[in-house]
Amino acid sequence: MIVIYHNPDCGTSRNVLNIIKASGYEPVVIEYLKEGWTKPQLLALFAAANLTVKAALRVTKSPAKELGLLEDNITDDTILEAMLDHPILVNRPIVCTIKGIKLCRPSETVLDLLERHPVGEFYKEDGQALSNLS
């Protein structure tokens, strides 16, 4: 089973989802902006993906700066609490497979988590050819 924490408004997230589907999988898609997060869920995902809380913080196109979350003295707990209140603060997409859990930015990094890849040529939304296919 493959699970993707997905933001349909994000091009990278859409590309990752399309790569997964083009590889022959039907993933469980969790639209985290609708579903929200729990603290244990985030801690488990970050630990499994070997991400720090600060590394998982989305800083562009998010309220991170306005909320003061980019200051050096901000604690992980403060950021986590903000992520619970503002799910957009979590960088995406996060993909979970039997091979591991990863923040898949850039979109090609999802290939490391898939046992099979798209067959033939595959293009991202912007027309760029996907490399690393084998």
Short mmCIF file of N, CA and C in Angstrom, two decimals:
data_model
loop_
_atom_site.label_atom_id
_atom_site.label_comp_id
_atom_site.label_asym_id
_atom_site.label_seq_id
_atom_site.Cartn_x
_atom_site.Cartn_y
_atom_site.Cartn_z
N MET A 1 0.83 -1.18 0.00
CA MET A 1 0.00 0.00 0.00
C MET A 1 0.88 1.25 0.00
N ILE A 2 0.42 2.24 -0.71
CA ILE A 2 1.09 3.53 -0.78
C ILE A 2 0.13 4.59 -0.25
N VAL A 3 0.64 5.46 0.61
CA VAL A 3 -0.13 6.57 1.13
C VAL A 3 0.60 7.86 0.76
N ILE A 4 -0.15 8.83 0.24
CA ILE A 4 0.42 10.13 -0.07
C ILE A 4 -0.37 11.20 0.67
N TYR A 5 0.35 12.02 1.41
CA TYR A 5 -0.23 13.20 2.05
C TYR A 5 -0.11 14.30 1.01
N HIS A 6 -1.24 14.66 0.45
CA HIS A 6 -1.32 15.38 -0.81
C HIS A 6 -2.00 16.73 -0.67
N ASN A 7 -1.48 17.70 -1.43
CA ASN A 7 -2.13 19.00 -1.57
C ASN A 7 -2.43 19.17 -3.05
N PRO A 8 -3.70 19.07 -3.45
CA PRO A 8 -4.03 19.14 -4.88
C PRO A 8 -3.71 20.49 -5.52
N ASP A 9 -3.47 21.52 -4.72
CA ASP A 9 -3.11 22.83 -5.26
C ASP A 9 -1.61 22.97 -5.54
N CYS A 10 -0.84 21.94 -5.22
CA CYS A 10 0.62 21.98 -5.35
C CYS A 10 1.06 21.16 -6.55
N GLY A 11 1.80 21.79 -7.47
CA GLY A 11 2.29 21.10 -8.65
C GLY A 11 3.19 19.92 -8.34
N THR A 12 4.08 20.07 -7.36
CA THR A 12 4.95 18.95 -6.99
C THR A 12 4.14 17.79 -6.46
N SER A 13 3.16 18.08 -5.64
CA SER A 13 2.31 17.03 -5.09
C SER A 13 1.52 16.33 -6.20
N ARG A 14 1.01 17.10 -7.14
CA ARG A 14 0.28 16.50 -8.27
C ARG A 14 1.22 15.63 -9.11
N ASN A 15 2.44 16.11 -9.36
CA ASN A 15 3.41 15.32 -10.13
C ASN A 15 3.72 14.01 -9.43
N VAL A 16 3.93 14.05 -8.12
CA VAL A 16 4.23 12.82 -7.37
C VAL A 16 3.06 11.85 -7.47
N LEU A 17 1.85 12.34 -7.28
CA LEU A 17 0.68 11.49 -7.39
C LEU A 17 0.58 10.88 -8.78
N ASN A 18 0.84 11.66 -9.81
CA ASN A 18 0.79 11.15 -11.19
C ASN A 18 1.88 10.10 -11.45
N ILE A 19 3.07 10.30 -10.88
CA ILE A 19 4.13 9.31 -11.02
C ILE A 19 3.72 8.00 -10.37
N ILE A 20 3.15 8.08 -9.19
CA ILE A 20 2.71 6.88 -8.48
C ILE A 20 1.66 6.14 -9.31
N LYS A 21 0.67 6.87 -9.81
CA LYS A 21 -0.39 6.24 -10.60
C LYS A 21 0.15 5.68 -11.92
N ALA A 22 1.06 6.42 -12.56
CA ALA A 22 1.64 5.94 -13.82
C ALA A 22 2.51 4.70 -13.62
N SER A 23 2.91 4.47 -12.38
CA SER A 23 3.70 3.28 -12.05
C SER A 23 2.81 2.08 -11.76
N GLY A 24 1.50 2.28 -11.84
CA GLY A 24 0.57 1.17 -11.67
C GLY A 24 -0.01 1.01 -10.28
N TYR A 25 0.16 2.00 -9.43
CA TYR A 25 -0.36 1.93 -8.07
C TYR A 25 -1.62 2.77 -7.93
N GLU A 26 -2.48 2.38 -7.02
CA GLU A 26 -3.64 3.18 -6.62
C GLU A 26 -3.42 3.57 -5.16
N PRO A 27 -2.81 4.71 -4.94
CA PRO A 27 -2.47 5.10 -3.57
C PRO A 27 -3.68 5.56 -2.76
N VAL A 28 -3.52 5.51 -1.46
CA VAL A 28 -4.46 6.16 -0.56
C VAL A 28 -4.04 7.62 -0.53
N VAL A 29 -4.95 8.50 -0.90
CA VAL A 29 -4.65 9.92 -0.98
C VAL A 29 -5.30 10.63 0.21
N ILE A 30 -4.46 11.24 1.02
CA ILE A 30 -4.94 11.99 2.17
C ILE A 30 -4.71 13.47 1.90
N GLU A 31 -5.80 14.19 1.72
CA GLU A 31 -5.70 15.64 1.52
C GLU A 31 -5.60 16.28 2.90
N TYR A 32 -4.37 16.47 3.33
CA TYR A 32 -4.13 16.88 4.71
C TYR A 32 -4.67 18.28 5.04
N LEU A 33 -4.89 19.11 4.02
CA LEU A 33 -5.48 20.43 4.31
C LEU A 33 -6.92 20.27 4.77
N LYS A 34 -7.60 19.22 4.31
CA LYS A 34 -8.98 18.93 4.73
C LYS A 34 -8.99 18.10 6.01
N GLU A 35 -8.11 17.10 6.07
CA GLU A 35 -8.10 16.15 7.19
C GLU A 35 -7.42 16.70 8.44
N GLY A 36 -6.43 17.55 8.24
CA GLY A 36 -5.64 18.04 9.36
C GLY A 36 -4.63 17.00 9.82
N TRP A 37 -3.94 17.33 10.90
CA TRP A 37 -2.89 16.47 11.45
C TRP A 37 -3.13 16.26 12.93
N THR A 38 -2.50 15.22 13.47
CA THR A 38 -2.38 15.06 14.92
C THR A 38 -0.91 15.15 15.26
N LYS A 39 -0.62 15.52 16.47
CA LYS A 39 0.78 15.63 16.88
C LYS A 39 1.51 14.28 16.79
N PRO A 40 0.90 13.18 17.31
CA PRO A 40 1.59 11.88 17.18
C PRO A 40 1.82 11.48 15.72
N GLN A 41 0.86 11.79 14.86
CA GLN A 41 1.00 11.47 13.44
C GLN A 41 2.19 12.21 12.83
N LEU A 42 2.28 13.51 13.08
CA LEU A 42 3.40 14.28 12.54
C LEU A 42 4.73 13.79 13.09
N LEU A 43 4.79 13.55 14.39
CA LEU A 43 6.05 13.09 14.98
C LEU A 43 6.49 11.75 14.39
N ALA A 44 5.53 10.86 14.17
CA ALA A 44 5.85 9.55 13.59
C ALA A 44 6.32 9.70 12.13
N LEU A 45 5.61 10.52 11.36
CA LEU A 45 6.01 10.72 9.96
C LEU A 45 7.39 11.35 9.86
N PHE A 46 7.64 12.38 10.66
CA PHE A 46 8.93 13.06 10.62
C PHE A 46 10.05 12.13 11.04
N ALA A 47 9.82 11.33 12.09
CA ALA A 47 10.85 10.40 12.55
C ALA A 47 11.15 9.36 11.47
N ALA A 48 10.10 8.81 10.88
CA ALA A 48 10.28 7.77 9.86
C ALA A 48 10.95 8.33 8.60
N ALA A 49 10.70 9.60 8.29
CA ALA A 49 11.30 10.22 7.12
C ALA A 49 12.64 10.87 7.43
N ASN A 50 13.08 10.75 8.68
CA ASN A 50 14.34 11.34 9.13
C ASN A 50 14.36 12.86 8.89
N LEU A 51 13.23 13.48 9.22
CA LEU A 51 13.09 14.94 9.08
C LEU A 51 13.02 15.58 10.46
N THR A 52 13.65 16.70 10.61
CA THR A 52 13.42 17.50 11.80
C THR A 52 12.13 18.28 11.60
N VAL A 53 11.57 18.77 12.67
CA VAL A 53 10.35 19.57 12.57
C VAL A 53 10.63 20.80 11.71
N LYS A 54 11.75 21.43 11.92
CA LYS A 54 12.08 22.63 11.14
C LYS A 54 12.29 22.31 9.67
N ALA A 55 12.86 21.15 9.36
CA ALA A 55 13.05 20.75 7.96
C ALA A 55 11.72 20.46 7.28
N ALA A 56 10.72 20.07 8.05
CA ALA A 56 9.39 19.76 7.49
C ALA A 56 8.50 20.99 7.39
N LEU A 57 8.97 22.12 7.90
CA LEU A 57 8.19 23.35 7.88
C LEU A 57 8.18 23.96 6.48
N ARG A 58 7.00 24.20 5.98
CA ARG A 58 6.87 24.87 4.68
C ARG A 58 7.00 26.37 4.91
N VAL A 59 7.98 26.97 4.27
CA VAL A 59 8.24 28.39 4.51
C VAL A 59 7.72 29.28 3.39
N THR A 60 7.61 28.75 2.17
CA THR A 60 7.07 29.56 1.08
C THR A 60 5.59 29.27 0.92
N LYS A 61 4.86 30.28 0.53
CA LYS A 61 3.41 30.16 0.33
C LYS A 61 2.73 29.58 1.56
N SER A 62 3.19 30.00 2.72
CA SER A 62 2.58 29.58 3.99
C SER A 62 2.68 30.76 4.95
N PRO A 63 1.96 30.70 6.06
CA PRO A 63 2.04 31.79 7.04
C PRO A 63 3.21 31.66 8.01
N ALA A 64 4.23 30.87 7.70
CA ALA A 64 5.33 30.62 8.63
C ALA A 64 5.99 31.91 9.10
N LYS A 65 6.31 32.80 8.18
CA LYS A 65 6.98 34.05 8.55
C LYS A 65 6.06 34.92 9.40
N GLU A 66 4.81 35.06 8.96
CA GLU A 66 3.86 35.90 9.70
C GLU A 66 3.62 35.39 11.12
N LEU A 67 3.72 34.08 11.30
CA LEU A 67 3.52 33.48 12.62
C LEU A 67 4.79 33.50 13.47
N GLY A 68 5.88 34.03 12.92
CA GLY A 68 7.13 34.10 13.66
C GLY A 68 7.86 32.79 13.78
N LEU A 69 7.55 31.83 12.91
CA LEU A 69 8.12 30.48 13.03
C LEU A 69 9.52 30.36 12.43
N LEU A 70 10.00 31.41 11.79
CA LEU A 70 11.33 31.36 11.18
C LEU A 70 12.41 31.92 12.07
N GLU A 71 12.04 32.39 13.24
CA GLU A 71 13.01 32.94 14.20
C GLU A 71 13.87 31.81 14.76
N ASP A 72 15.12 32.11 15.08
CA ASP A 72 16.06 31.10 15.57
C ASP A 72 15.65 30.47 16.90
N ASN A 73 14.94 31.23 17.73
CA ASN A 73 14.61 30.75 19.08
C ASN A 73 13.29 29.97 19.16
N ILE A 74 12.67 29.68 18.03
CA ILE A 74 11.39 28.96 18.02
C ILE A 74 11.65 27.48 18.29
N THR A 75 10.85 26.92 19.18
CA THR A 75 11.02 25.51 19.54
C THR A 75 10.24 24.61 18.59
N ASP A 76 10.62 23.34 18.56
CA ASP A 76 9.89 22.35 17.76
C ASP A 76 8.44 22.26 18.21
N ASP A 77 8.20 22.31 19.51
CA ASP A 77 6.82 22.23 20.01
C ASP A 77 5.98 23.39 19.51
N THR A 78 6.55 24.58 19.44
CA THR A 78 5.82 25.73 18.94
C THR A 78 5.46 25.53 17.46
N ILE A 79 6.41 25.03 16.70
CA ILE A 79 6.16 24.78 15.28
C ILE A 79 5.11 23.68 15.12
N LEU A 80 5.23 22.60 15.89
CA LEU A 80 4.25 21.52 15.81
C LEU A 80 2.84 22.01 16.12
N GLU A 81 2.71 22.80 17.15
CA GLU A 81 1.39 23.33 17.50
C GLU A 81 0.84 24.19 16.36
N ALA A 82 1.70 24.98 15.74
CA ALA A 82 1.27 25.80 14.60
C ALA A 82 0.85 24.91 13.43
N MET A 83 1.56 23.80 13.21
CA MET A 83 1.21 22.87 12.14
C MET A 83 -0.17 22.26 12.36
N LEU A 84 -0.51 22.03 13.61
CA LEU A 84 -1.84 21.48 13.92
C LEU A 84 -2.93 22.50 13.61
N ASP A 85 -2.64 23.77 13.90
CA ASP A 85 -3.61 24.84 13.65
C ASP A 85 -3.65 25.25 12.18
N HIS A 86 -2.52 25.12 11.50
CA HIS A 86 -2.39 25.54 10.09
C HIS A 86 -1.73 24.40 9.30
N PRO A 87 -2.49 23.41 8.85
CA PRO A 87 -1.89 22.25 8.16
C PRO A 87 -1.02 22.61 6.96
N ILE A 88 -1.23 23.77 6.36
CA ILE A 88 -0.43 24.20 5.20
C ILE A 88 1.04 24.37 5.57
N LEU A 89 1.34 24.46 6.86
CA LEU A 89 2.73 24.64 7.31
C LEU A 89 3.59 23.39 7.13
N VAL A 90 2.97 22.25 6.85
CA VAL A 90 3.73 21.02 6.65
C VAL A 90 4.10 20.92 5.17
N ASN A 91 5.39 20.78 4.90
CA ASN A 91 5.84 20.65 3.52
C ASN A 91 5.33 19.34 2.95
N ARG A 92 5.16 19.28 1.65
CA ARG A 92 4.52 18.15 1.02
C ARG A 92 5.11 17.92 -0.35
N PRO A 93 4.80 16.77 -0.90
CA PRO A 93 4.01 15.65 -0.40
C PRO A 93 4.88 14.68 0.41
N ILE A 94 4.28 14.09 1.39
CA ILE A 94 4.93 13.02 2.14
C ILE A 94 4.33 11.71 1.64
N VAL A 95 5.19 10.78 1.27
CA VAL A 95 4.76 9.50 0.71
C VAL A 95 5.25 8.37 1.60
N CYS A 96 4.36 7.42 1.84
CA CYS A 96 4.67 6.25 2.67
C CYS A 96 4.49 4.99 1.82
N THR A 97 5.53 4.17 1.77
CA THR A 97 5.45 2.88 1.07
C THR A 97 6.16 1.84 1.94
N ILE A 98 6.14 0.62 1.48
CA ILE A 98 6.85 -0.45 2.17
C ILE A 98 8.35 -0.18 2.22
N LYS A 99 8.85 0.63 1.28
CA LYS A 99 10.28 0.93 1.20
C LYS A 99 10.68 2.12 2.08
N GLY A 100 9.69 2.80 2.67
CA GLY A 100 10.02 3.91 3.55
C GLY A 100 9.06 5.07 3.45
N ILE A 101 9.42 6.14 4.12
CA ILE A 101 8.62 7.37 4.17
C ILE A 101 9.54 8.52 3.81
N LYS A 102 9.03 9.42 2.96
CA LYS A 102 9.89 10.47 2.46
C LYS A 102 9.08 11.71 2.09
N LEU A 103 9.69 12.86 2.33
CA LEU A 103 9.19 14.11 1.77
C LEU A 103 9.70 14.14 0.34
N CYS A 104 8.80 14.07 -0.61
CA CYS A 104 9.19 13.88 -2.02
C CYS A 104 9.26 15.20 -2.77
N ARG A 105 10.30 15.95 -2.46
CA ARG A 105 10.64 17.19 -3.16
C ARG A 105 12.10 17.08 -3.53
N PRO A 106 12.48 17.11 -4.75
CA PRO A 106 11.65 17.22 -5.94
C PRO A 106 10.87 15.93 -6.21
N SER A 107 9.94 16.01 -7.13
CA SER A 107 9.00 14.91 -7.36
C SER A 107 9.69 13.60 -7.75
N GLU A 108 10.85 13.66 -8.41
CA GLU A 108 11.55 12.44 -8.83
C GLU A 108 11.95 11.56 -7.65
N THR A 109 12.08 12.16 -6.47
CA THR A 109 12.54 11.37 -5.33
C THR A 109 11.54 10.28 -4.94
N VAL A 110 10.30 10.37 -5.40
CA VAL A 110 9.34 9.31 -5.10
C VAL A 110 9.77 7.99 -5.73
N LEU A 111 10.56 8.05 -6.80
CA LEU A 111 11.00 6.82 -7.47
C LEU A 111 11.78 5.91 -6.52
N ASP A 112 12.47 6.48 -5.55
CA ASP A 112 13.22 5.69 -4.57
C ASP A 112 12.29 4.82 -3.72
N LEU A 113 11.04 5.22 -3.61
CA LEU A 113 10.08 4.51 -2.76
C LEU A 113 9.22 3.50 -3.52
N LEU A 114 9.36 3.47 -4.83
CA LEU A 114 8.50 2.61 -5.66
C LEU A 114 9.26 1.41 -6.18
N GLU A 115 8.61 0.25 -6.15
CA GLU A 115 9.23 -0.96 -6.67
C GLU A 115 9.18 -1.01 -8.18
N ARG A 116 8.20 -0.34 -8.76
CA ARG A 116 8.13 -0.24 -10.22
C ARG A 116 7.92 1.22 -10.59
N HIS A 117 8.33 1.57 -11.81
CA HIS A 117 8.30 2.95 -12.28
C HIS A 117 7.44 3.06 -13.53
N PRO A 118 7.09 4.29 -13.91
CA PRO A 118 6.34 4.44 -15.17
C PRO A 118 7.11 3.82 -16.33
N VAL A 119 6.39 3.22 -17.25
CA VAL A 119 7.01 2.61 -18.42
C VAL A 119 7.05 3.65 -19.54
N GLY A 120 8.17 3.75 -20.21
CA GLY A 120 8.30 4.69 -21.30
C GLY A 120 8.58 6.09 -20.80
N GLU A 121 8.29 7.05 -21.65
CA GLU A 121 8.55 8.44 -21.29
C GLU A 121 7.45 8.96 -20.37
N PHE A 122 7.86 9.80 -19.43
CA PHE A 122 6.91 10.41 -18.50
C PHE A 122 7.28 11.87 -18.35
N TYR A 123 6.27 12.72 -18.43
CA TYR A 123 6.51 14.16 -18.35
C TYR A 123 5.72 14.76 -17.18
N LYS A 124 6.39 15.67 -16.49
CA LYS A 124 5.72 16.40 -15.41
C LYS A 124 4.78 17.44 -16.02
N GLU A 125 3.99 18.06 -15.17
CA GLU A 125 3.01 19.05 -15.63
C GLU A 125 3.64 20.16 -16.45
N ASP A 126 4.87 20.53 -16.11
CA ASP A 126 5.51 21.64 -16.81
C ASP A 126 6.19 21.20 -18.12
N GLY A 127 6.01 19.92 -18.49
CA GLY A 127 6.58 19.41 -19.72
C GLY A 127 7.97 18.82 -19.58
N GLN A 128 8.56 18.94 -18.40
CA GLN A 128 9.90 18.41 -18.16
C GLN A 128 9.86 16.88 -18.11
N ALA A 129 10.77 16.26 -18.83
CA ALA A 129 10.85 14.79 -18.83
C ALA A 129 11.34 14.31 -17.47
N LEU A 130 10.74 13.25 -17.01
CA LEU A 130 11.17 12.65 -15.75
C LEU A 130 12.37 11.79 -16.02
N SER A 131 13.44 12.01 -15.25
CA SER A 131 14.64 11.20 -15.41
C SER A 131 14.65 10.11 -14.35
N ASN A 132 15.66 9.30 -14.35
CA ASN A 132 15.85 8.22 -13.37
C ASN A 132 14.88 7.07 -13.55
N LEU A 133 14.23 6.96 -14.70
CA LEU A 133 13.33 5.84 -14.93
C LEU A 133 14.16 4.62 -15.31
N SER A 134 13.77 3.51 -14.71
CA SER A 134 14.43 2.25 -15.07
C SER A 134 13.51 1.09 -14.84
#
